[in-house]
Amino acid sequence: MTLIKSISGIRGTIGGRVDEGLNPLAIVKFVAGYATFIRNNSRSSANRIVVGRDARISGEMVKSVVSGTLTGMGFDVVDIGFATTPTTAMAVVMENAGGGIIVTASHNPKQWNALKLLNERGEFLNEITGNEVLALAESEDFTFAAIDSLGKVIVDSRYKERHIESILNLDLVDVPSIKAANFRVAIDCVNSVGGIVLPDLLYALGVKEIFKLHCNPHGHFSHNPEPLPEHLTEISNLMPQAKADVGFAVDPDVDRLAIVGENGQFFGEEYTLVAVSDYVLSRTPGNTVSNLSSSRALRDITQKYGCRYEAAAVGEVNVVAKMKEVNAVIGGEGNGGIIYPASHYGRDALVGIALFLTYLAKNKMTVSELRATYPAYFISKQKMELSPDIDIDNILTKIKTQFSNFDITDIDGVKIDFPDKWVHLRKSNTEPIIRIYSEARSMPEAKALGEEVIRLVRTLSDK
């Protein structure tokens, strides 16, 4: 059994002994620490916290413990039921709540669950605030409410519709154009909340024909829930059979979006952000942001419009901070995460779908034709285990010296930019490994670059 604590929340497997996994005792302690933090720091005058969850099997149990703890701490709970991560984030703002908790383990398998923590802006906690919550939970420095100060649970099931309505009202979402295109759309919602919201969004956008895979939200995931090509063979095979124009696959909490072409070929998770940014920039030029491990293609597209691209440290909270700093009009991560500030500062597959369908309708291209307009890059993702006594920071410093003739970025590990490729080394915060991501114009070249750096790291670690 596993329990992992981080600045963004806690996640773990369900079951086990008291000191193992994501059990009710661990949840109470952590949520009480979070509630204490909100009480001490939130600028919201409302004494409420929003709670939403994905459809995984343990969700009702975990949500009940979360809600009971929050009311025991004196907060009212706005229970929005089955809800995507972006829906919950938007509900925090609409409720003027002090914060929010999303019960989801994102793309992890069904035996996992987690608590994602939001501040009063509906954004994830940063390193400083996240560490404060961890410290409060560990010290058990919190006080439960007296009988007359207990909170209550308010059930509100309207936020799915409010989220969809907010998307329809975005200036760059063109419902008449989507409706006129008569798209045939396939979806794979991996038996979670996407199965509830994606069909309603598509119908609201004017799509009449939807081919549904795994839309029953029972939480028994039909395949590995991470939306990668190797896990999405069914929708890939369905595309030509159904004569569908485009396919969309999401993870259990619907903040990542994978796109499939009419021929069953994957658009590429890195290129979800590239295509949506291409459309946004064509209408509203401005700066863009992605993390250091995302494709160079976004930089190329941004420069095509005479705008500036900026890289952030890995992690949604870091991307959002950089987007605010440079006033970016679009940003995100190369895992299919779209962050569109005109909607809200959080990854949102629903916003991505609406913007992508609008662009596809206006361009009058097939998905494969649109994909062919973008520069071809390939990313290799490797990792290397090191013995616990190895000084990883010292190795990264030596790597910087070794490649000092090239552009180096060290805000998050070390990234080396060559004229036609790059490699990014990051140490894990939880285990003695280095992750090595590399990108080039072909997969063999990208893989070879990563392997070359791995050999160099091994040499340096032996010295």
Coordinates of C-alpha atoms in Angstrom, one line a residue:
M1 CA 0.0 0.0 0.0
T2 CA 1.2 3.5 -0.8
L3 CA 0.6 7.0 0.5
I4 CA 2.4 10.0 -1.2
K5 CA 2.2 13.5 0.3
S6 CA 3.1 16.5 -1.8
I7 CA 2.4 20.2 -2.1
S8 CA -0.5 19.6 -4.4
G9 CA -2.3 17.1 -2.0
I10 CA -2.1 13.5 -1.0
R11 CA -2.6 10.4 -3.1
G12 CA -2.5 6.7 -2.3
T13 CA -3.9 3.3 -2.8
I14 CA -7.1 2.3 -0.9
G15 CA -6.9 -0.2 1.9
G16 CA -4.3 -1.5 4.3
R17 CA -3.2 -0.8 7.8
V18 CA -3.4 2.6 9.6
D19 CA 0.0 3.7 8.5
E20 CA -0.5 2.6 4.9
G21 CA -2.4 3.9 1.9
L22 CA -5.2 6.5 1.6
N23 CA -7.3 5.5 4.6
P24 CA -9.9 7.5 6.5
L25 CA -7.5 8.4 9.3
A26 CA -5.0 9.9 6.9
I27 CA -7.8 11.8 5.1
V28 CA -9.1 13.4 8.3
K29 CA -5.7 14.5 9.4
F30 CA -4.8 16.0 6.0
V31 CA -8.2 17.7 5.4
A32 CA -8.2 19.2 8.9
G33 CA -4.8 20.7 8.2
Y34 CA -6.1 22.1 4.9
A35 CA -9.2 23.5 6.6
T36 CA -6.9 25.2 9.2
F37 CA -4.8 26.7 6.4
I38 CA -7.9 28.0 4.6
R39 CA -9.3 29.5 7.9
N40 CA -6.0 31.3 8.5
N41 CA -5.3 32.5 4.9
S42 CA -8.3 32.7 2.7
R43 CA -9.5 36.2 1.7
S44 CA -13.0 34.9 0.9
S45 CA -15.7 36.0 3.3
A46 CA -17.8 32.9 2.6
N47 CA -17.4 30.0 5.1
R48 CA -17.6 27.3 2.5
I49 CA -15.4 24.9 0.6
V50 CA -16.4 23.2 -2.7
V51 CA -16.0 19.4 -3.0
G52 CA -16.2 17.5 -6.3
R53 CA -15.1 14.0 -7.3
D54 CA -14.5 11.8 -10.3
A55 CA -16.3 8.5 -10.7
R56 CA -13.7 6.1 -9.3
I57 CA -15.0 3.3 -7.0
S58 CA -13.6 4.7 -3.8
G59 CA -14.9 8.3 -4.5
E60 CA -18.0 8.2 -2.4
M61 CA -16.2 6.9 0.7
V62 CA -13.4 9.4 0.4
K63 CA -15.7 12.3 -0.3
S64 CA -17.8 11.4 2.8
V65 CA -14.7 11.5 5.0
V66 CA -13.6 14.8 3.4
S67 CA -17.1 16.4 3.8
G68 CA -17.4 15.1 7.4
T69 CA -14.0 16.5 8.3
L70 CA -14.7 19.9 6.8
T71 CA -18.1 20.3 8.5
G72 CA -16.4 19.1 11.7
M73 CA -13.9 22.0 11.2
G74 CA -16.8 24.4 11.0
F75 CA -17.0 24.8 7.2
D76 CA -20.1 24.5 5.0
V77 CA -19.4 22.1 2.1
V78 CA -20.8 22.8 -1.3
D79 CA -21.0 19.2 -2.7
I80 CA -21.1 19.4 -6.5
G81 CA -21.1 15.6 -6.9
F82 CA -19.6 14.0 -10.0
A83 CA -17.5 16.9 -11.4
T84 CA -14.4 17.3 -13.5
T85 CA -11.3 19.0 -12.0
P86 CA -11.9 22.2 -14.1
T87 CA -15.6 22.3 -13.1
T88 CA -14.7 22.1 -9.5
A89 CA -12.1 24.9 -9.9
M90 CA -14.7 27.1 -11.6
A91 CA -17.3 26.3 -8.9
V92 CA -14.9 27.7 -6.2
V93 CA -14.8 31.0 -7.9
M94 CA -18.6 31.1 -8.7
E95 CA -19.3 30.2 -5.0
N96 CA -16.8 32.8 -3.7
A97 CA -15.6 29.9 -1.6
G98 CA -12.5 29.8 0.5
G99 CA -11.1 26.8 -1.4
G100 CA -11.9 23.5 -3.0
I101 CA -11.0 19.8 -2.8
I102 CA -11.2 17.5 -5.8
V103 CA -11.4 13.8 -5.0
T104 CA -9.5 12.3 -7.9
A105 CA -6.3 10.4 -8.7
S106 CA -6.3 11.8 -12.2
H107 CA -4.9 9.2 -14.6
N108 CA -3.9 6.6 -11.9
P109 CA -5.5 3.2 -11.9
K110 CA -8.7 2.4 -10.0
Q111 CA -7.1 1.3 -6.8
W112 CA -5.7 4.9 -6.3
N113 CA -7.5 8.0 -5.1
A114 CA -6.3 11.4 -4.1
L115 CA -7.2 14.9 -2.8
K116 CA -6.3 17.9 -5.0
L117 CA -6.3 21.2 -3.1
L118 CA -7.5 24.6 -4.5
N119 CA -7.2 28.1 -3.1
E120 CA -10.0 30.7 -3.3
R121 CA -9.1 31.5 -6.9
G122 CA -9.8 27.9 -7.9
E123 CA -6.1 27.3 -8.5
F124 CA -3.7 24.7 -7.1
L125 CA -1.6 25.5 -4.1
N126 CA 2.0 26.5 -4.8
E127 CA 5.0 25.1 -3.0
I128 CA 4.9 27.5 -0.1
T129 CA 1.2 27.1 0.7
G130 CA 1.3 23.4 0.0
N131 CA 4.1 22.9 2.5
E132 CA 2.2 24.9 5.1
V133 CA -0.7 22.5 4.7
L134 CA 1.6 19.5 5.1
A135 CA 3.1 21.0 8.2
L136 CA -0.2 21.6 9.8
A137 CA -1.4 18.1 9.1
E138 CA 1.8 16.6 10.4
S139 CA 1.7 18.7 13.6
E140 CA -2.0 18.1 14.1
D141 CA -2.2 21.8 15.0
F142 CA -5.9 22.2 14.4
T143 CA -9.1 22.6 16.4
F144 CA -12.5 21.1 15.6
A145 CA -15.7 23.1 15.8
A146 CA -18.0 23.1 18.8
I147 CA -21.5 21.8 18.5
D148 CA -23.1 25.1 17.5
S149 CA -20.4 25.9 15.0
L150 CA -20.5 22.7 12.9
G151 CA -20.8 23.2 9.2
K152 CA -23.5 21.8 6.9
V153 CA -23.4 20.1 3.5
I154 CA -25.1 21.9 0.6
V155 CA -25.7 19.7 -2.5
D156 CA -25.6 21.6 -5.8
S157 CA -25.7 19.7 -9.0
R158 CA -25.9 22.6 -11.4
Y159 CA -22.2 23.2 -12.1
K160 CA -21.9 20.9 -15.1
E161 CA -24.4 23.1 -16.9
R162 CA -22.7 26.3 -15.6
H163 CA -19.3 25.1 -16.9
I164 CA -20.7 24.3 -20.3
E165 CA -22.5 27.6 -20.5
S166 CA -19.3 29.4 -19.7
I167 CA -17.6 27.6 -22.6
L168 CA -20.4 28.5 -25.0
N169 CA -20.0 32.1 -24.0
L170 CA -16.3 32.3 -24.9
D171 CA -15.6 34.7 -27.7
L172 CA -13.5 32.2 -29.7
V173 CA -16.1 29.4 -29.5
D174 CA -18.2 29.5 -32.6
V175 CA -21.3 27.3 -32.1
P176 CA -22.9 28.1 -35.5
S177 CA -19.7 27.1 -37.4
I178 CA -19.4 23.8 -35.4
K179 CA -23.1 23.0 -36.1
A180 CA -22.7 23.8 -39.8
A181 CA -19.8 21.4 -40.1
N182 CA -22.0 18.4 -39.2
F183 CA -19.1 16.7 -37.3
R184 CA -19.3 13.0 -36.4
V185 CA -17.4 12.7 -33.1
A186 CA -16.2 9.7 -31.2
I187 CA -15.4 9.9 -27.5
D188 CA -13.7 7.6 -24.9
C189 CA -14.5 8.7 -21.4
V190 CA -12.9 5.8 -19.5
N191 CA -16.0 5.2 -17.3
S192 CA -15.6 8.4 -15.3
V193 CA -17.1 11.9 -15.2
G194 CA -16.2 12.6 -18.9
G195 CA -19.1 10.3 -19.8
I196 CA -21.5 12.6 -18.1
V197 CA -20.2 16.0 -19.4
L198 CA -18.7 15.3 -22.8
P199 CA -21.9 14.3 -24.6
D200 CA -23.8 17.3 -23.1
L201 CA -21.0 19.7 -24.2
L202 CA -20.9 18.3 -27.7
Y203 CA -24.7 18.4 -28.1
A204 CA -24.6 22.0 -26.8
L205 CA -21.9 22.8 -29.4
G206 CA -24.2 21.5 -32.2
V207 CA -22.7 18.1 -32.7
K208 CA -25.5 15.6 -33.6
E209 CA -23.7 12.3 -34.1
I210 CA -21.6 11.1 -31.2
F211 CA -20.1 7.6 -30.9
K212 CA -19.6 6.8 -27.3
L213 CA -17.0 4.5 -25.7
H214 CA -17.0 3.9 -21.9
C215 CA -19.3 6.7 -20.9
N216 CA -21.0 4.8 -18.0
P217 CA -19.4 6.5 -14.9
H218 CA -19.1 3.4 -12.8
G219 CA -15.4 3.8 -12.1
H220 CA -14.3 0.3 -13.3
F221 CA -11.9 1.7 -15.9
S222 CA -12.1 -0.2 -19.2
H223 CA -8.4 0.3 -19.9
N224 CA -5.5 2.1 -18.4
P225 CA -6.9 5.6 -17.7
E226 CA -3.9 7.6 -18.9
P227 CA -5.0 8.9 -22.4
L228 CA -2.0 7.6 -24.3
P229 CA -2.1 5.9 -27.7
E230 CA -1.2 2.5 -26.4
H231 CA -4.3 2.6 -24.1
L232 CA -6.7 4.0 -26.7
T233 CA -6.8 1.3 -29.4
E234 CA -10.6 1.0 -29.3
I235 CA -11.3 4.6 -30.3
S236 CA -8.5 4.4 -32.9
N237 CA -10.1 1.4 -34.5
L238 CA -13.6 3.0 -34.2
M239 CA -12.7 6.1 -36.2
P240 CA -12.7 4.7 -39.8
Q241 CA -15.4 2.2 -39.0
A242 CA -17.8 4.9 -37.8
K243 CA -16.6 7.4 -40.4
A244 CA -16.0 9.8 -37.5
D245 CA -14.4 13.2 -38.2
V246 CA -12.6 13.5 -34.9
G247 CA -12.2 11.5 -31.7
F248 CA -11.6 12.8 -28.2
A249 CA -10.3 10.8 -25.2
V250 CA -10.0 12.2 -21.7
D251 CA -8.6 11.1 -18.3
P252 CA -10.9 10.4 -15.3
D253 CA -11.0 14.0 -14.1
V254 CA -11.1 15.5 -17.6
D255 CA -8.2 17.9 -17.5
R256 CA -6.2 16.2 -20.2
L257 CA -7.3 15.8 -23.8
A258 CA -6.1 13.4 -26.5
I259 CA -7.3 13.8 -30.1
V260 CA -7.7 11.1 -32.8
G261 CA -7.9 11.8 -36.5
E262 CA -10.4 10.5 -39.0
N263 CA -8.0 7.8 -40.1
G264 CA -7.5 6.5 -36.5
Q265 CA -4.1 8.1 -36.1
F266 CA -3.3 10.1 -33.0
F267 CA -2.9 13.8 -33.2
G268 CA -0.2 13.6 -30.5
E269 CA -0.6 14.8 -26.9
E270 CA 2.0 17.5 -27.4
Y271 CA 0.1 18.8 -30.4
T272 CA -3.3 19.3 -28.6
L273 CA -1.9 22.5 -27.1
V274 CA -0.1 23.4 -30.3
A275 CA -3.3 23.3 -32.4
V276 CA -5.5 25.1 -29.9
S277 CA -2.8 27.8 -29.5
D278 CA -2.6 28.2 -33.2
Y279 CA -6.3 29.0 -33.3
V280 CA -6.2 31.3 -30.3
L281 CA -3.1 33.2 -31.6
S282 CA -4.7 33.6 -35.0
R283 CA -7.5 35.6 -33.4
T284 CA -5.9 37.1 -30.3
P285 CA -2.1 37.3 -30.7
G286 CA -0.1 37.2 -27.5
N287 CA 2.4 35.3 -25.4
T288 CA 2.3 31.6 -24.8
V289 CA 3.7 29.3 -22.1
S290 CA 4.4 25.6 -21.7
N291 CA 6.7 23.7 -19.4
L292 CA 10.3 22.9 -20.1
S293 CA 9.5 19.3 -21.1
S294 CA 6.9 20.2 -23.7
S295 CA 7.4 20.3 -27.5
R296 CA 9.3 23.1 -29.2
A297 CA 6.4 23.2 -31.7
L298 CA 4.5 25.6 -29.5
R299 CA 7.5 28.0 -29.6
D300 CA 7.5 27.7 -33.4
I301 CA 3.8 28.4 -33.8
T302 CA 4.0 31.4 -31.4
Q303 CA 6.9 32.9 -33.3
K304 CA 4.9 32.5 -36.5
Y305 CA 2.5 35.1 -35.2
G306 CA 5.3 37.4 -34.1
C307 CA 4.7 36.6 -30.4
R308 CA 6.8 35.5 -27.5
Y309 CA 7.0 32.0 -26.0
E310 CA 8.1 31.4 -22.4
A311 CA 9.0 28.1 -20.7
A312 CA 8.0 27.3 -17.1
A313 CA 9.1 24.7 -14.6
V314 CA 7.1 21.4 -14.8
G315 CA 3.8 21.4 -13.0
E316 CA 0.5 23.2 -13.7
V317 CA 1.0 25.6 -10.8
N318 CA 4.3 26.7 -12.3
V319 CA 2.8 27.1 -15.8
V320 CA 0.0 29.3 -14.4
A321 CA 2.4 31.5 -12.5
K322 CA 4.5 32.1 -15.6
M323 CA 1.3 32.7 -17.7
K324 CA 0.2 35.4 -15.2
E325 CA 3.7 36.9 -15.2
V326 CA 3.9 37.3 -19.0
N327 CA 0.2 37.9 -19.5
A328 CA -0.1 34.8 -21.8
V329 CA -3.2 34.3 -23.9
I330 CA -2.8 30.5 -24.0
G331 CA -0.6 28.0 -22.3
G332 CA -0.5 24.5 -20.8
E333 CA 1.5 21.3 -20.8
G334 CA 2.4 18.8 -23.4
N335 CA 0.3 16.0 -21.9
G336 CA -2.8 17.4 -23.5
G337 CA -3.4 20.1 -20.9
I338 CA -5.0 23.3 -22.2
I339 CA -5.0 26.4 -19.9
Y340 CA -7.0 29.2 -21.5
P341 CA -7.2 32.3 -19.2
A342 CA -10.3 33.7 -20.9
S343 CA -12.0 30.8 -19.3
H344 CA -10.0 30.1 -16.1
Y345 CA -6.4 29.3 -15.0
G346 CA -6.5 25.6 -15.0
R347 CA -6.1 22.7 -17.5
D348 CA -9.5 22.0 -19.1
A349 CA -10.2 19.4 -21.7
L350 CA -13.7 20.7 -22.3
V351 CA -12.4 24.2 -23.3
G352 CA -9.9 22.4 -25.5
I353 CA -12.6 20.4 -27.3
A354 CA -14.7 23.6 -28.0
L355 CA -11.7 25.6 -29.3
F356 CA -10.4 22.7 -31.4
L357 CA -13.8 22.0 -33.0
T358 CA -14.2 25.7 -33.8
Y359 CA -10.8 25.7 -35.5
L360 CA -11.5 22.6 -37.4
A361 CA -14.8 23.9 -38.6
K362 CA -13.4 27.3 -39.7
N363 CA -10.3 25.7 -41.4
K364 CA -12.4 23.2 -43.3
M365 CA -9.6 20.6 -42.9
T366 CA -9.6 17.0 -41.7
V367 CA -7.8 16.3 -38.5
S368 CA -4.9 14.6 -40.4
E369 CA -4.6 17.6 -42.8
L370 CA -4.4 20.0 -39.8
R371 CA -1.8 17.9 -38.1
A372 CA 0.4 17.9 -41.2
T373 CA 0.6 21.7 -41.1
Y374 CA 2.7 21.6 -37.9
P375 CA 6.4 21.0 -37.5
A376 CA 7.2 17.4 -36.8
Y377 CA 9.0 16.7 -33.5
F378 CA 9.3 13.5 -31.5
I379 CA 9.9 13.3 -27.8
S380 CA 11.6 10.4 -26.1
K381 CA 10.9 9.9 -22.3
Q382 CA 13.5 7.9 -20.4
K383 CA 14.6 7.7 -16.7
M384 CA 17.6 6.5 -14.9
E385 CA 17.9 5.0 -11.4
L386 CA 20.7 6.1 -9.2
S387 CA 21.9 4.9 -5.9
P388 CA 20.6 6.9 -2.9
D389 CA 24.1 8.2 -2.0
I390 CA 24.6 9.9 -5.4
D391 CA 24.6 13.7 -5.3
I392 CA 22.2 14.4 -8.2
D393 CA 22.5 18.1 -7.9
N394 CA 26.3 17.9 -8.3
I395 CA 25.8 15.7 -11.4
L396 CA 23.4 18.3 -12.9
T397 CA 26.0 21.0 -12.2
K398 CA 28.6 19.0 -14.1
I399 CA 26.2 18.5 -17.0
K400 CA 25.7 22.3 -17.2
T401 CA 29.5 22.7 -17.4
Q402 CA 29.8 20.0 -20.0
F403 CA 27.3 21.7 -22.3
S404 CA 28.1 25.4 -21.5
N405 CA 28.4 26.3 -25.2
F406 CA 24.7 25.7 -25.7
D407 CA 21.6 27.4 -24.3
I408 CA 21.0 26.2 -20.7
T409 CA 17.9 26.6 -18.6
D410 CA 18.1 25.6 -15.0
I411 CA 14.9 26.7 -13.3
D412 CA 13.8 23.0 -13.1
G413 CA 16.7 20.6 -13.4
V414 CA 18.8 21.3 -16.5
K415 CA 17.5 21.7 -20.1
I416 CA 20.0 22.0 -22.9
D417 CA 18.8 23.6 -26.1
F418 CA 20.7 22.6 -29.3
P419 CA 19.9 24.3 -32.6
D420 CA 17.6 21.4 -33.8
K421 CA 16.9 19.4 -30.6
W422 CA 16.8 19.5 -26.8
V423 CA 17.3 17.4 -23.7
H424 CA 15.8 18.0 -20.2
L425 CA 17.1 16.3 -17.0
R426 CA 15.0 16.5 -13.8
K427 CA 15.5 14.8 -10.6
S428 CA 12.5 13.1 -8.9
N429 CA 11.4 14.6 -5.5
T430 CA 10.4 11.2 -4.2
E431 CA 13.0 8.7 -5.4
P432 CA 16.6 8.6 -6.6
I433 CA 16.1 8.8 -10.3
I434 CA 16.7 11.3 -13.0
R435 CA 14.1 11.8 -15.8
I436 CA 15.5 12.5 -19.2
Y437 CA 13.2 13.9 -21.9
S438 CA 14.6 14.6 -25.3
E439 CA 13.1 16.0 -28.5
A440 CA 14.4 15.9 -32.1
R441 CA 13.1 15.7 -35.7
S442 CA 12.9 11.9 -35.5
M443 CA 12.2 9.4 -32.7
P444 CA 15.5 7.5 -33.2
E445 CA 17.4 10.8 -33.0
A446 CA 15.5 11.9 -29.8
K447 CA 16.1 8.5 -28.2
A448 CA 19.8 8.5 -29.1
L449 CA 20.2 12.0 -27.6
G450 CA 18.6 10.8 -24.3
E451 CA 20.8 7.7 -24.3
E452 CA 23.9 9.7 -24.8
V453 CA 23.1 11.9 -21.8
I454 CA 22.3 8.8 -19.7
R455 CA 25.8 7.4 -20.5
L456 CA 27.3 10.8 -19.5
V457 CA 25.4 10.8 -16.2
R458 CA 26.6 7.2 -15.5
T459 CA 30.2 8.3 -16.2
L460 CA 29.8 11.4 -13.9
S461 CA 28.2 9.4 -11.1
D462 CA 31.1 6.9 -11.1
K463 CA 33.7 9.7 -10.5

